[in-house]
Amino acid sequence: MSQFQYSFYHIINQKIENKFEPLFKEFKHQIYIYERQFKLTSKAYVSEWNEELKTNDKNYKLQKTKAEVIYKNEIKDYGEDEYAHSYAMNASGLKMLDHQHYSQKEEIDIEYNSFLDLYSKSILIALYSLNESKLNEIVNVASTVFNKKIKPSHFNSRDYLNSSIQYLNLVIEIETGNLETHISKLKDIQFLRNGIVHNSSIFSEIKTAINIVKKYNKSLRFNKSDNSINIINSAFINDFFQLLKDFYEELFWTLDIKQESIIIKNGLSHWLGVLDKDIIIDTFKLDKNTKNEKLISFSATLKDQNIKGINGKITLKKSSQDSFDFTNQTGNKTIDDFLEYEKKLEGNYMMDIFKPFNINHSNYEKKILVH
């Protein structure tokens, strides 16, 4: 089979899509747009901030140069007078210039810190709304996919985060242990979001507010004067983006495991379908499933008499850059050509199997053993 035939196969043949996939694909796109917007806007704010500080410094230096000339001329006129320096400083305005320069810098810093605080809070609110709406969609699709009589609406709660996780755990019966670390952090965000939306960033639950600020003391500040919280570092929002991506990536894997890895199997069938479109995945097992590494073993039956059957192991490890390597122990030239072509593409077609799960846009070291 030629390289053109491999490419043409992927053009005309679409992978079977599971009902969960559009939800996670949409989330992946939306989180990317929000993150891009946040980075560009924050960069613009910081650029303007620096420009104003530079202008303030430039004006100060120009005025100081003029004032120093006046100072020198004035101090000459006073001769040996012990108050000469004080008279000259007052006449030149040098002392006032220093004060004005510092005061202006403070005003600029306060203004732009306020801008970034308000903008960060608006992004936090938008992201949390995205999180709630997406969880709501996921639990509703889950109730349909797993054919549950108990619907999410039966969980009458204003706490969408808690009720969604409870529904997935108690009704869909997925293991939520791997999500707990993410959920704990999301509850902190939920607390902040509620205070920002309902009480203009002023918090009546002072002890909880202070404890959360202590967790993120480089990014948040608690103001004792009015019990308010300010976001003082964009790292807090960047960490929130990462939290959401990690949470949904883990959730997607967990949901697919619950449906017996149908998304991975469909992807595997589509990828190997170039060898035989009637391929059947006989066995499948997720041997290792950590945040940074996945190990999958499978066997498949083909009608092609030249190949008949395939046994394989796929290893994915998060890496700084993409790579692909293979070991073909079958001795079959068709399989060898297939994997050699995949190597030229650095495993791009094989990675399509896992693309729906890769919300973090991570690079992977990809290996496959076929025997």
Coordinates of C-alpha atoms in Angstrom, one line a residue, residues 15-268:
K15 CA -13.8 7.3 13.1
I16 CA -17.0 6.3 14.9
E17 CA -17.7 9.0 17.4
N18 CA -19.0 8.4 20.9
K19 CA -21.6 10.7 22.4
F20 CA -19.1 12.1 25.0
E21 CA -16.6 13.1 22.4
P22 CA -18.3 16.3 21.1
L23 CA -18.6 17.5 24.7
F24 CA -14.9 17.2 25.4
K25 CA -14.0 18.5 21.9
E26 CA -16.0 21.6 22.5
F27 CA -14.6 22.1 26.0
K28 CA -11.1 21.7 24.6
H29 CA -11.8 24.4 22.0
Q30 CA -13.5 26.8 24.5
I31 CA -10.7 26.5 27.1
Y32 CA -8.2 27.2 24.4
I33 CA -10.1 30.4 23.4
Y34 CA -10.4 31.6 27.0
E35 CA -6.7 30.9 27.7
R36 CA -5.6 32.6 24.5
Q37 CA -7.7 35.7 25.3
F38 CA -6.4 35.8 28.8
K39 CA -2.8 35.7 27.7
L40 CA -3.2 38.4 25.0
T41 CA -5.2 40.7 27.2
S42 CA -2.9 40.3 30.2
K43 CA 0.1 40.9 28.0
A44 CA -1.6 44.1 26.7
Y45 CA -2.3 45.3 30.2
V46 CA 1.3 44.7 31.3
S47 CA 2.7 46.4 28.2
E48 CA 0.6 49.5 28.9
W49 CA 1.6 49.4 32.5
N50 CA 5.3 49.3 31.6
E51 CA 4.9 52.1 29.1
E52 CA 3.3 54.4 31.7
L53 CA 6.1 53.6 34.2
K54 CA 8.7 54.4 31.5
T55 CA 7.0 57.7 30.7
N56 CA 6.9 58.5 34.4
D57 CA 10.7 57.7 34.7
K58 CA 11.5 59.7 31.5
N59 CA 9.6 62.8 32.7
Y60 CA 11.3 62.5 36.1
K61 CA 14.8 62.3 34.6
L62 CA 14.1 65.4 32.4
Q63 CA 12.7 67.4 35.2
K64 CA 15.5 66.3 37.6
T65 CA 18.2 67.4 35.1
K66 CA 16.6 70.8 34.9
A67 CA 16.2 71.0 38.7
E68 CA 19.9 70.0 39.3
V69 CA 21.0 72.9 37.1
I70 CA 18.8 75.3 39.3
Y71 CA 20.2 73.6 42.4
K72 CA 23.8 74.2 41.4
N73 CA 23.1 77.8 40.5
E74 CA 21.3 78.5 43.7
I75 CA 23.9 76.9 46.0
K76 CA 26.6 79.1 44.5
D77 CA 24.7 82.2 45.6
Y78 CA 24.6 81.2 49.2
G79 CA 28.3 80.7 49.6
E80 CA 29.2 79.2 53.0
D81 CA 25.7 79.6 54.5
E82 CA 24.9 76.5 56.6
Y83 CA 21.4 76.4 55.1
A84 CA 22.6 76.6 51.6
H85 CA 21.7 73.0 50.7
S86 CA 18.2 73.3 52.1
Y87 CA 17.6 76.6 50.3
A88 CA 18.8 75.2 47.0
M89 CA 16.8 72.0 47.3
N90 CA 13.7 74.0 48.0
A91 CA 14.3 76.4 45.2
S92 CA 15.1 73.7 42.6
G93 CA 12.2 71.4 43.7
L94 CA 14.4 68.3 43.7
K95 CA 12.8 66.9 46.9
M96 CA 9.3 67.4 45.6
L97 CA 10.3 65.8 42.3
D98 CA 11.3 62.6 44.1
H99 CA 8.1 62.5 46.0
Q100 CA 6.0 63.1 42.9
H101 CA 7.9 60.4 40.9
Y102 CA 7.3 57.9 43.7
S103 CA 3.6 58.9 44.2
Q104 CA 2.9 58.7 40.4
K105 CA 4.5 55.2 40.3
E106 CA 2.3 54.1 43.2
E107 CA -0.8 55.4 41.4
I108 CA 0.1 53.6 38.2
D109 CA 0.8 50.4 40.0
I110 CA -2.5 50.6 42.0
E111 CA -4.5 51.3 38.9
Y112 CA -3.1 48.5 36.8
N113 CA -3.2 46.0 39.7
S114 CA -6.9 46.9 40.0
F115 CA -7.3 46.3 36.2
L116 CA -5.7 42.9 36.4
D117 CA -7.7 42.0 39.5
L118 CA -11.0 42.9 37.9
Y119 CA -10.1 41.2 34.6
S120 CA -8.8 38.0 36.4
K121 CA -12.1 37.8 38.4
S122 CA -14.1 38.2 35.2
I123 CA -12.2 35.3 33.6
L124 CA -12.6 33.2 36.8
I125 CA -16.3 33.7 36.7
A126 CA -16.5 32.8 33.0
L127 CA -14.4 29.7 33.5
Y128 CA -16.4 28.5 36.4
S129 CA -19.6 29.0 34.4
L130 CA -18.1 27.0 31.6
N131 CA -17.2 24.3 34.2
E132 CA -20.7 24.1 35.6
S133 CA -22.4 24.1 32.2
K134 CA -20.1 21.4 30.8
L135 CA -20.5 19.2 33.9
N136 CA -24.3 19.6 33.5
E137 CA -24.0 18.4 29.8
I138 CA -21.8 15.5 30.7
V139 CA -24.0 14.1 33.5
N140 CA -27.1 14.4 31.2
V141 CA -25.3 12.6 28.4
A142 CA -24.0 10.0 30.9
S143 CA -27.6 9.3 32.1
T144 CA -28.5 8.6 28.5
V145 CA -25.4 6.6 27.5
F146 CA -25.7 4.4 30.6
N147 CA -29.5 4.3 30.4
K148 CA -30.2 5.4 34.0
K149 CA -33.7 6.0 35.3
I150 CA -32.4 8.4 37.9
K151 CA -31.7 11.7 36.1
P152 CA -29.4 14.5 37.2
S153 CA -32.5 16.7 37.8
H154 CA -33.4 14.3 40.7
F155 CA -30.3 15.7 42.5
N156 CA -32.0 18.9 43.6
S157 CA -29.0 21.0 44.6
R158 CA -27.8 24.5 43.8
D159 CA -24.3 23.2 44.2
Y160 CA -23.8 22.0 40.6
L161 CA -20.2 20.8 41.2
N162 CA -21.1 18.6 44.2
S163 CA -24.3 17.3 42.7
S164 CA -22.6 16.4 39.3
I165 CA -19.8 14.6 41.0
Q166 CA -22.3 12.8 43.3
Y167 CA -24.4 11.8 40.3
L168 CA -21.3 10.4 38.4
N169 CA -20.2 8.5 41.5
L170 CA -23.5 7.2 42.9
V171 CA -25.6 6.7 39.8
I172 CA -23.2 6.2 36.9
E173 CA -20.9 4.5 39.4
I174 CA -17.6 5.8 38.1
E175 CA -14.5 5.8 40.4
T176 CA -14.0 9.4 41.4
G177 CA -10.9 8.8 43.6
N178 CA -8.5 10.1 40.9
L179 CA -10.6 13.3 40.6
E180 CA -10.6 14.2 44.3
T181 CA -7.5 16.4 44.2
H182 CA -9.0 18.4 41.4
I183 CA -12.4 18.6 43.0
S184 CA -10.9 20.0 46.2
K185 CA -9.3 22.8 44.3
L186 CA -12.4 23.4 42.3
K187 CA -14.3 23.9 45.6
D188 CA -11.8 26.7 46.5
I189 CA -12.5 28.3 43.2
Q190 CA -16.3 27.9 43.7
F191 CA -16.0 29.6 47.1
L192 CA -14.2 32.6 45.5
R193 CA -16.5 32.7 42.6
N194 CA -19.6 32.9 44.8
G195 CA -18.1 35.7 46.9
I196 CA -17.1 37.7 43.8
V197 CA -20.5 37.3 42.1
H198 CA -22.9 37.6 45.1
N199 CA -21.0 40.0 47.4
S200 CA -18.5 42.0 45.3
S201 CA -15.5 40.0 46.5
I202 CA -16.3 40.6 50.2
F203 CA -16.4 37.4 52.2
S204 CA -18.5 36.8 55.3
E205 CA -17.0 33.3 56.0
I206 CA -13.7 35.0 57.0
K207 CA -12.0 31.8 58.3
T208 CA -12.5 29.9 55.0
A209 CA -11.4 33.0 53.0
I210 CA -8.2 33.4 55.0
N211 CA -7.4 29.6 54.7
I212 CA -7.9 29.7 50.9
V213 CA -5.7 32.8 50.6
K214 CA -3.0 31.0 52.7
K215 CA -3.0 28.2 50.1
Y216 CA -2.4 30.6 47.3
N217 CA -0.5 33.3 49.2
K218 CA 1.6 34.3 46.1
S219 CA -1.5 35.0 44.0
L220 CA -4.2 36.1 46.4
R221 CA -4.4 38.8 49.1
F222 CA -6.9 39.1 51.9
N223 CA -7.8 42.7 53.0
K224 CA -8.6 42.8 56.7
S225 CA -10.1 46.3 56.4
D226 CA -13.2 45.0 54.4
N227 CA -12.7 41.2 54.3
S228 CA -12.2 41.3 50.5
I229 CA -9.9 39.2 48.4
N230 CA -7.8 40.5 45.5
I231 CA -6.1 38.4 42.8
I232 CA -2.5 39.9 42.7
N233 CA -0.8 37.5 40.3
S234 CA -2.0 36.1 36.9
A235 CA -0.5 32.8 37.9
F236 CA -3.7 32.1 39.8
I237 CA -5.8 32.1 36.6
N238 CA -3.1 30.2 34.7
D239 CA -3.3 27.5 37.4
F240 CA -7.1 27.5 37.1
F241 CA -6.8 26.8 33.4
Q242 CA -4.4 24.0 34.1
L243 CA -6.7 22.6 36.8
L244 CA -9.7 22.5 34.5
K245 CA -7.7 20.8 31.7
D246 CA -6.3 18.2 34.1
F247 CA -9.7 17.6 35.6
Y248 CA -11.5 17.1 32.3
E249 CA -8.7 15.0 30.9
E250 CA -8.9 12.6 33.9
L251 CA -12.7 12.7 33.8
F252 CA -12.8 11.7 30.1
W253 CA -10.5 8.8 30.7
T254 CA -12.6 7.7 33.7
L255 CA -15.8 7.9 31.7
D256 CA -14.4 5.8 28.8
I257 CA -13.1 3.2 31.2
K258 CA -16.7 2.9 32.6
Q259 CA -17.9 2.3 29.0
E260 CA -15.3 -0.4 28.5
S261 CA -12.9 1.9 26.6
I262 CA -15.2 2.1 23.6
I263 CA -13.6 5.4 22.4
I264 CA -10.1 3.9 22.4
K265 CA -11.3 0.8 20.7
N266 CA -13.1 2.8 18.0
G267 CA -9.9 4.8 17.5
L268 CA -7.8 1.6 17.4

